[in-house]
Amino acid sequence: MALRATLKNKSILSGLLSRLSSCSSHGRVCVSPVLVAQRRNNSTSPKLKVDFNQSTGVAVMHMQNPPVNSLSLGFLTEFCIAMEKLEMDKSCRGLILTSSQPKVFSAGLDIMDMYGKKLEQYEEFWRAVQEMWLKLYSSNMVTIAAINGSSPAGGCLMSLSCDYRIMADNPRYSIGFNETQFGIVVPVWCKEAMTTIVGHRNTELTLELGLLYNPSDALKIGLVDQLVPEDQVLATATKTMTKWLAIPDHARRITKSMMRKPTIDKIMSIREADMQQYISFISKDSTQKMLGTYLEMLKKKRG
Ligand code: CO8
């Protein structure tokens, strides 16, 4: 209850987030005293449900931010806090990320947080986006994305940040980066992370053309690692996790860091420049106009 009450207070969350962002770097998590006090591992907050199984050492994080698990400031803040809690708990060795929403893993960044806001709000939002990516990409845990629905843009970024991706084999679902289609450019660190997974050419095509792939095409280019029937996504993720956890933690962690540190270091070195670039781009009238049109289009589609 104490945690839930805390999570409901947005201003406290914002404070926590800035503390998180100021103390984590290069994949090493610095622990805030408030969170040290929160040793409970099973937590339910409005936008995330975390089930931690002490006996297996595996946590399943269910995103539950209806209707489409958009990555809003509130969601990202809760996500970062939940990640930090799990990371601190040495008995938690694996994390499965999945969705409680039908048909959608995550619709990506919440466009409402990028539209018609004040400069300080854009800054706060982008810091949360950067922090989410750093926490997930540099996690010491084994991270598996159980992609049980569509996963465009920021949803794809979340999946790509995990160690392994299992997607529901349903041709109605899509994954990829569609940003250019509505006039937005993905951040450079998104490009870097994607390149390490699917190579330069696939990244170039995807990002320039704003491509979303159906599951079988995503598998072909290596954007996901495995397709399974929809009702077996979580079970397969759990089985796969057991395999990964059979590897001694220290060897796997050092290897993961060896693979990912160069990208993380590069991003850390341009973090503030990335922030300035984002604020300047997102606050432009032309960008706002495009986002407005896109939002209208999303709403019309429904009507
Ligand atoms: N943010 C906010 N609201 C959203 C978003 C979103 N990303 N996606 C959907 N919604 C809203 C819709 O407007 C709709 O609202 P309402 O109920 O008021 O009409 C509601 O969610 C439900 O949406 P749909 O009816 O479209 O739901 P479906 O189940 O039919 O489809 C999809 C689900 C496939 C996820 C679909 O909603 C979709 O394609 N959404 C858009 C996805 C998208 O384009 N995301 C891009 C976000 S930008 C990003 O992540 C990276 C930006 C990098 C910025 C860099 C700047 C420098």
JSON list of N, CA, C and O in Angstrom, two decimals, residues 110-132:
[
{"chain": "A", "resi": 110, "resn": "ASP", "atom": "N", "xyz": [4.20, 8.21, -25.78]},
{"chain": "A", "resi": 110, "resn": "ASP", "atom": "CA", "xyz": [2.86, 8.83, -25.73]},
{"chain": "A", "resi": 110, "resn": "ASP", "atom": "C", "xyz": [2.91, 10.17, -26.45]},
{"chain": "A", "resi": 110, "resn": "ASP", "atom": "O", "xyz": [3.57, 11.12, -25.99]},
{"chain": "A", "resi": 111, "resn": "ILE", "atom": "N", "xyz": [2.22, 10.22, -27.57]},
{"chain": "A", "resi": 111, "resn": "ILE", "atom": "CA", "xyz": [2.28, 11.42, -28.41]},
{"chain": "A", "resi": 111, "resn": "ILE", "atom": "C", "xyz": [1.71, 12.63, -27.66]},
{"chain": "A", "resi": 111, "resn": "ILE", "atom": "O", "xyz": [2.15, 13.76, -27.86]},
{"chain": "A", "resi": 112, "resn": "MET", "atom": "N", "xyz": [0.79, 12.38, -26.73]},
{"chain": "A", "resi": 112, "resn": "MET", "atom": "CA", "xyz": [0.22, 13.49, -25.98]},
{"chain": "A", "resi": 112, "resn": "MET", "atom": "C", "xyz": [1.29, 14.20, -25.13]},
{"chain": "A", "resi": 112, "resn": "MET", "atom": "O", "xyz": [1.16, 15.37, -24.82]},
{"chain": "A", "resi": 113, "resn": "ASP", "atom": "N", "xyz": [2.34, 13.46, -24.76]},
{"chain": "A", "resi": 113, "resn": "ASP", "atom": "CA", "xyz": [3.43, 14.08, -23.99]},
{"chain": "A", "resi": 113, "resn": "ASP", "atom": "C", "xyz": [4.41, 14.83, -24.89]},
{"chain": "A", "resi": 113, "resn": "ASP", "atom": "O", "xyz": [5.37, 15.44, -24.41]},
{"chain": "A", "resi": 114, "resn": "MET", "atom": "N", "xyz": [4.20, 14.73, -26.19]},
{"chain": "A", "resi": 114, "resn": "MET", "atom": "CA", "xyz": [5.10, 15.43, -27.11]},
{"chain": "A", "resi": 114, "resn": "MET", "atom": "C", "xyz": [4.37, 16.55, -27.83]},
{"chain": "A", "resi": 114, "resn": "MET", "atom": "O", "xyz": [4.89, 17.17, -28.75]},
{"chain": "A", "resi": 115, "resn": "TYR", "atom": "N", "xyz": [3.11, 16.75, -27.47]},
{"chain": "A", "resi": 115, "resn": "TYR", "atom": "CA", "xyz": [2.27, 17.67, -28.24]},
{"chain": "A", "resi": 115, "resn": "TYR", "atom": "C", "xyz": [1.68, 18.77, -27.35]},
{"chain": "A", "resi": 115, "resn": "TYR", "atom": "O", "xyz": [1.04, 18.48, -26.31]},
{"chain": "A", "resi": 116, "resn": "GLY", "atom": "N", "xyz": [1.94, 20.02, -27.76]},
{"chain": "A", "resi": 116, "resn": "GLY", "atom": "CA", "xyz": [1.31, 21.16, -27.08]},
{"chain": "A", "resi": 116, "resn": "GLY", "atom": "C", "xyz": [1.75, 21.37, -25.65]},
{"chain": "A", "resi": 116, "resn": "GLY", "atom": "O", "xyz": [0.99, 21.89, -24.83]},
{"chain": "A", "resi": 117, "resn": "LYS", "atom": "N", "xyz": [2.97, 20.97, -25.35]},
{"chain": "A", "resi": 117, "resn": "LYS", "atom": "CA", "xyz": [3.43, 21.10, -23.96]},
{"chain": "A", "resi": 117, "resn": "LYS", "atom": "C", "xyz": [4.46, 22.24, -23.83]},
{"chain": "A", "resi": 117, "resn": "LYS", "atom": "O", "xyz": [4.93, 22.78, -24.83]},
{"chain": "A", "resi": 118, "resn": "LYS", "atom": "N", "xyz": [4.81, 22.55, -22.57]},
{"chain": "A", "resi": 118, "resn": "LYS", "atom": "CA", "xyz": [5.83, 23.58, -22.33]},
{"chain": "A", "resi": 118, "resn": "LYS", "atom": "C", "xyz": [7.22, 22.95, -22.46]},
{"chain": "A", "resi": 118, "resn": "LYS", "atom": "O", "xyz": [7.38, 21.74, -22.32]},
{"chain": "A", "resi": 119, "resn": "LEU", "atom": "N", "xyz": [8.22, 23.82, -22.66]},
{"chain": "A", "resi": 119, "resn": "LEU", "atom": "CA", "xyz": [9.59, 23.32, -22.86]},
{"chain": "A", "resi": 119, "resn": "LEU", "atom": "C", "xyz": [10.05, 22.44, -21.69]},
{"chain": "A", "resi": 119, "resn": "LEU", "atom": "O", "xyz": [10.67, 21.40, -21.88]},
{"chain": "A", "resi": 120, "resn": "GLU", "atom": "N", "xyz": [9.73, 22.86, -20.45]},
{"chain": "A", "resi": 120, "resn": "GLU", "atom": "CA", "xyz": [10.16, 22.07, -19.27]},
{"chain": "A", "resi": 120, "resn": "GLU", "atom": "C", "xyz": [9.50, 20.68, -19.31]},
{"chain": "A", "resi": 120, "resn": "GLU", "atom": "O", "xyz": [10.08, 19.71, -18.86]},
{"chain": "A", "resi": 121, "resn": "GLN", "atom": "N", "xyz": [8.29, 20.64, -19.83]},
{"chain": "A", "resi": 121, "resn": "GLN", "atom": "CA", "xyz": [7.60, 19.33, -19.88]},
{"chain": "A", "resi": 121, "resn": "GLN", "atom": "C", "xyz": [8.24, 18.43, -20.94]},
{"chain": "A", "resi": 121, "resn": "GLN", "atom": "O", "xyz": [8.39, 17.23, -20.73]},
{"chain": "A", "resi": 122, "resn": "TYR", "atom": "N", "xyz": [8.64, 19.03, -22.06]},
{"chain": "A", "resi": 122, "resn": "TYR", "atom": "CA", "xyz": [9.35, 18.23, -23.08]},
{"chain": "A", "resi": 122, "resn": "TYR", "atom": "C", "xyz": [10.63, 17.68, -22.48]},
{"chain": "A", "resi": 122, "resn": "TYR", "atom": "O", "xyz": [11.00, 16.53, -22.69]},
{"chain": "A", "resi": 123, "resn": "GLU", "atom": "N", "xyz": [11.32, 18.52, -21.71]},
{"chain": "A", "resi": 123, "resn": "GLU", "atom": "CA", "xyz": [12.60, 18.11, -21.12]},
{"chain": "A", "resi": 123, "resn": "GLU", "atom": "C", "xyz": [12.38, 16.96, -20.13]},
{"chain": "A", "resi": 123, "resn": "GLU", "atom": "O", "xyz": [13.10, 15.95, -20.15]},
{"chain": "A", "resi": 124, "resn": "GLU", "atom": "N", "xyz": [11.39, 17.12, -19.28]},
{"chain": "A", "resi": 124, "resn": "GLU", "atom": "CA", "xyz": [11.13, 16.09, -18.27]},
{"chain": "A", "resi": 124, "resn": "GLU", "atom": "C", "xyz": [10.76, 14.76, -18.94]},
{"chain": "A", "resi": 124, "resn": "GLU", "atom": "O", "xyz": [11.23, 13.68, -18.55]},
{"chain": "A", "resi": 125, "resn": "PHE", "atom": "N", "xyz": [9.97, 14.86, -19.97]},
{"chain": "A", "resi": 125, "resn": "PHE", "atom": "CA", "xyz": [9.56, 13.65, -20.69]},
{"chain": "A", "resi": 125, "resn": "PHE", "atom": "C", "xyz": [10.75, 12.97, -21.35]},
{"chain": "A", "resi": 125, "resn": "PHE", "atom": "O", "xyz": [10.95, 11.75, -21.21]},
{"chain": "A", "resi": 126, "resn": "TRP", "atom": "N", "xyz": [11.57, 13.77, -22.02]},
{"chain": "A", "resi": 126, "resn": "TRP", "atom": "CA", "xyz": [12.69, 13.16, -22.76]},
{"chain": "A", "resi": 126, "resn": "TRP", "atom": "C", "xyz": [13.71, 12.53, -21.81]},
{"chain": "A", "resi": 126, "resn": "TRP", "atom": "O", "xyz": [14.30, 11.50, -22.10]},
{"chain": "A", "resi": 127, "resn": "ARG", "atom": "N", "xyz": [13.89, 13.17, -20.63]},
{"chain": "A", "resi": 127, "resn": "ARG", "atom": "CA", "xyz": [14.81, 12.58, -19.66]},
{"chain": "A", "resi": 127, "resn": "ARG", "atom": "C", "xyz": [14.29, 11.20, -19.23]},
{"chain": "A", "resi": 127, "resn": "ARG", "atom": "O", "xyz": [15.05, 10.25, -19.06]},
{"chain": "A", "resi": 128, "resn": "ALA", "atom": "N", "xyz": [13.00, 11.12, -19.08]},
{"chain": "A", "resi": 128, "resn": "ALA", "atom": "CA", "xyz": [12.39, 9.83, -18.70]},
{"chain": "A", "resi": 128, "resn": "ALA", "atom": "C", "xyz": [12.56, 8.79, -19.81]},
{"chain": "A", "resi": 128, "resn": "ALA", "atom": "O", "xyz": [12.81, 7.61, -19.55]},
{"chain": "A", "resi": 129, "resn": "VAL", "atom": "N", "xyz": [12.46, 9.25, -21.06]},
{"chain": "A", "resi": 129, "resn": "VAL", "atom": "CA", "xyz": [12.64, 8.32, -22.20]},
{"chain": "A", "resi": 129, "resn": "VAL", "atom": "C", "xyz": [14.08, 7.81, -22.21]},
{"chain": "A", "resi": 129, "resn": "VAL", "atom": "O", "xyz": [14.33, 6.60, -22.31]},
{"chain": "A", "resi": 130, "resn": "GLN", "atom": "N", "xyz": [15.02, 8.73, -22.10]},
{"chain": "A", "resi": 130, "resn": "GLN", "atom": "CA", "xyz": [16.44, 8.34, -22.09]},
{"chain": "A", "resi": 130, "resn": "GLN", "atom": "C", "xyz": [16.71, 7.34, -20.95]},
{"chain": "A", "resi": 130, "resn": "GLN", "atom": "O", "xyz": [17.40, 6.34, -21.12]},
{"chain": "A", "resi": 131, "resn": "GLU", "atom": "N", "xyz": [16.15, 7.66, -19.79]},
{"chain": "A", "resi": 131, "resn": "GLU", "atom": "CA", "xyz": [16.39, 6.85, -18.60]},
{"chain": "A", "resi": 131, "resn": "GLU", "atom": "C", "xyz": [15.81, 5.44, -18.76]},
{"chain": "A", "resi": 131, "resn": "GLU", "atom": "O", "xyz": [16.44, 4.45, -18.39]},
{"chain": "A", "resi": 132, "resn": "MET", "atom": "N", "xyz": [14.62, 5.37, -19.34]},
{"chain": "A", "resi": 132, "resn": "MET", "atom": "CA", "xyz": [13.99, 4.06, -19.56]},
{"chain": "A", "resi": 132, "resn": "MET", "atom": "C", "xyz": [14.91, 3.20, -20.43]},
{"chain": "A", "resi": 132, "resn": "MET", "atom": "O", "xyz": [15.19, 2.05, -20.14]}
]
